[in-house]
């Protein structure tokens, strides 16, 4: 190692079990969904594993992913995952963790500066803008399950829909306190309670639609699952949204080519019949060890993106309890070669 004041010195007989990391500064975030700085990204890459890792030669190599299948048009990628990858708490890392993390990066509640990296995914940009919805029942020209984009309100189309600030139809209230818990757990295992009448935001529904993953924004905020039946209040249910079907190439699970001149149905739909859900995104998990990525356009740099923090999943159970503090030593759960046990600010 070079000697001198600039590089520092190393003991003649250094302890091989003591690894010293000289960071470039105090990181703003140590969170794969949020970190963008040169002081944070190297720590993120060392503490959380991803689909791939960058080797010393600068080229990516698949790690948690063992192989990837590419469609001829480079719009669909199927990653097959290792079955022995584990979180630091021992839980297996599955494809569902990757789907959750992509949703988290893109969701407007996260406000991630990394979201733009995933805007090539089907409906990624509209999701970050809070402008894409699933139609909940047959209504007008739309069928239940159709995906639409919000253009305005009361039958009007905004000059620039990307700058809309409309009421959120995902808001809900309950006449009873909501006990937040992990999916499949009971109220006895609740880790937070939302007072009756307080607004929460639906983020996701369970496959059978009986449970809802919600966010409550008081303080640092908290996420958790509750019975969907308890979310009876819809503050923005009567708001009339002007919506239009998304382009055919933005429909997940369907391999349709772009059709820029094809007419798309448009109508006015009440907020109670619309919901933004992560199923509109071009990420899915057909099973625990298959992760599918779909773009509305070719993604030529997918192998490079596979090593990016947007594909280094964060652990839902921990993030849910402490959205802004989950990566601090007292809560942190990692998946990479290093695990943080202490953080002395500016030390």
Tab-separated table of N, CA and C in Angstrom, residues 34-35 41 44 75 93-94 98 100 107 119 130 148 156 158 160 196 198 227 237 250 262 265 307-308 312 330:
chain	number	residue	atom	x	y	z
A	34	UNK	N	-33.255	4.617	-1.805
A	34	UNK	CA	-33.104	6.070	-1.691
A	34	UNK	C	-31.705	6.585	-1.979
A	35	UNK	N	-30.692	5.803	-1.724
A	35	UNK	CA	-29.326	6.303	-1.813
A	35	UNK	C	-28.927	6.612	-3.254
A	41	UNK	N	-23.824	4.887	-1.990
A	41	UNK	CA	-23.948	3.751	-2.909
A	41	UNK	C	-22.941	2.636	-2.619
A	44	UNK	N	-24.287	0.683	0.254
A	44	UNK	CA	-25.467	-0.080	-0.160
A	44	UNK	C	-25.054	-1.330	-0.928
A	75	UNK	N	-37.760	-6.608	-24.577
A	75	UNK	CA	-38.749	-5.950	-23.722
A	75	UNK	C	-39.192	-6.823	-22.556
A	93	UNK	N	-34.401	-15.119	0.352
A	93	UNK	CA	-34.661	-14.003	-0.555
A	93	UNK	C	-35.406	-14.567	-1.764
A	94	UNK	N	-36.574	-14.025	-2.056
A	94	UNK	CA	-37.403	-14.553	-3.138
A	94	UNK	C	-37.688	-13.480	-4.190
A	98	UNK	N	-37.976	-8.797	-4.792
A	98	UNK	CA	-37.576	-7.925	-5.889
A	98	UNK	C	-38.768	-7.123	-6.411
A	100	UNK	N	-41.452	-6.265	-4.637
A	100	UNK	CA	-41.750	-5.261	-3.611
A	100	UNK	C	-40.788	-4.082	-3.705
A	107	UNK	N	-42.910	4.061	-6.099
A	107	UNK	CA	-44.114	4.633	-5.485
A	107	UNK	C	-43.892	6.087	-5.070
A	119	UNK	N	-38.278	3.855	-15.004
A	119	UNK	CA	-39.375	4.380	-15.820
A	119	UNK	C	-39.497	3.665	-17.158
A	130	UNK	N	-48.351	8.980	-9.846
A	130	UNK	CA	-49.649	8.686	-9.222
A	130	UNK	C	-50.792	8.892	-10.221
A	148	UNK	N	-55.763	2.134	-16.690
A	148	UNK	CA	-56.015	3.442	-17.306
A	148	UNK	C	-55.064	4.477	-16.729
A	156	UNK	N	-62.683	16.784	-18.007
A	156	UNK	CA	-61.714	17.666	-18.643
A	156	UNK	C	-60.342	16.987	-18.701
A	158	UNK	N	-56.314	17.738	-18.671
A	158	UNK	CA	-55.327	18.751	-18.318
A	158	UNK	C	-54.359	18.980	-19.467
A	160	UNK	N	-51.221	19.537	-19.194
A	160	UNK	CA	-50.050	18.719	-18.877
A	160	UNK	C	-50.425	17.783	-17.726
A	196	UNK	N	-59.175	5.359	14.759
A	196	UNK	CA	-60.392	5.357	13.940
A	196	UNK	C	-60.561	6.711	13.257
A	198	UNK	N	-58.820	8.077	10.908
A	198	UNK	CA	-57.604	8.631	10.286
A	198	UNK	C	-57.437	8.063	8.872
A	227	UNK	N	-57.375	-5.978	7.209
A	227	UNK	CA	-58.464	-6.530	6.395
A	227	UNK	C	-59.067	-5.452	5.491
A	237	UNK	N	-64.012	9.035	-3.005
A	237	UNK	CA	-64.762	8.089	-3.818
A	237	UNK	C	-65.666	8.726	-4.840
A	250	UNK	N	-48.048	-1.063	-22.755
A	250	UNK	CA	-47.912	-0.864	-21.312
A	250	UNK	C	-48.729	-1.868	-20.498
A	262	UNK	N	-53.442	3.881	-32.635
A	262	UNK	CA	-54.649	3.139	-32.268
A	262	UNK	C	-55.488	3.963	-31.294
A	265	UNK	N	-59.917	3.998	-25.514
A	265	UNK	CA	-61.141	4.448	-24.851
A	265	UNK	C	-60.858	5.481	-23.767
A	307	UNK	N	-27.297	-4.856	-11.605
A	307	UNK	CA	-26.402	-4.614	-10.479
A	307	UNK	C	-26.727	-3.310	-9.743
A	308	UNK	N	-27.698	-2.557	-10.239
A	308	UNK	CA	-28.066	-1.269	-9.634
A	308	UNK	C	-28.859	-1.488	-8.349
A	312	UNK	N	-31.632	-4.353	-5.815
A	312	UNK	CA	-31.083	-4.891	-4.566
A	312	UNK	C	-32.200	-4.748	-3.524
A	330	UNK	N	-29.951	-0.687	14.813
A	330	UNK	CA	-30.859	-1.407	15.710
A	330	UNK	C	-31.978	-2.131	14.967
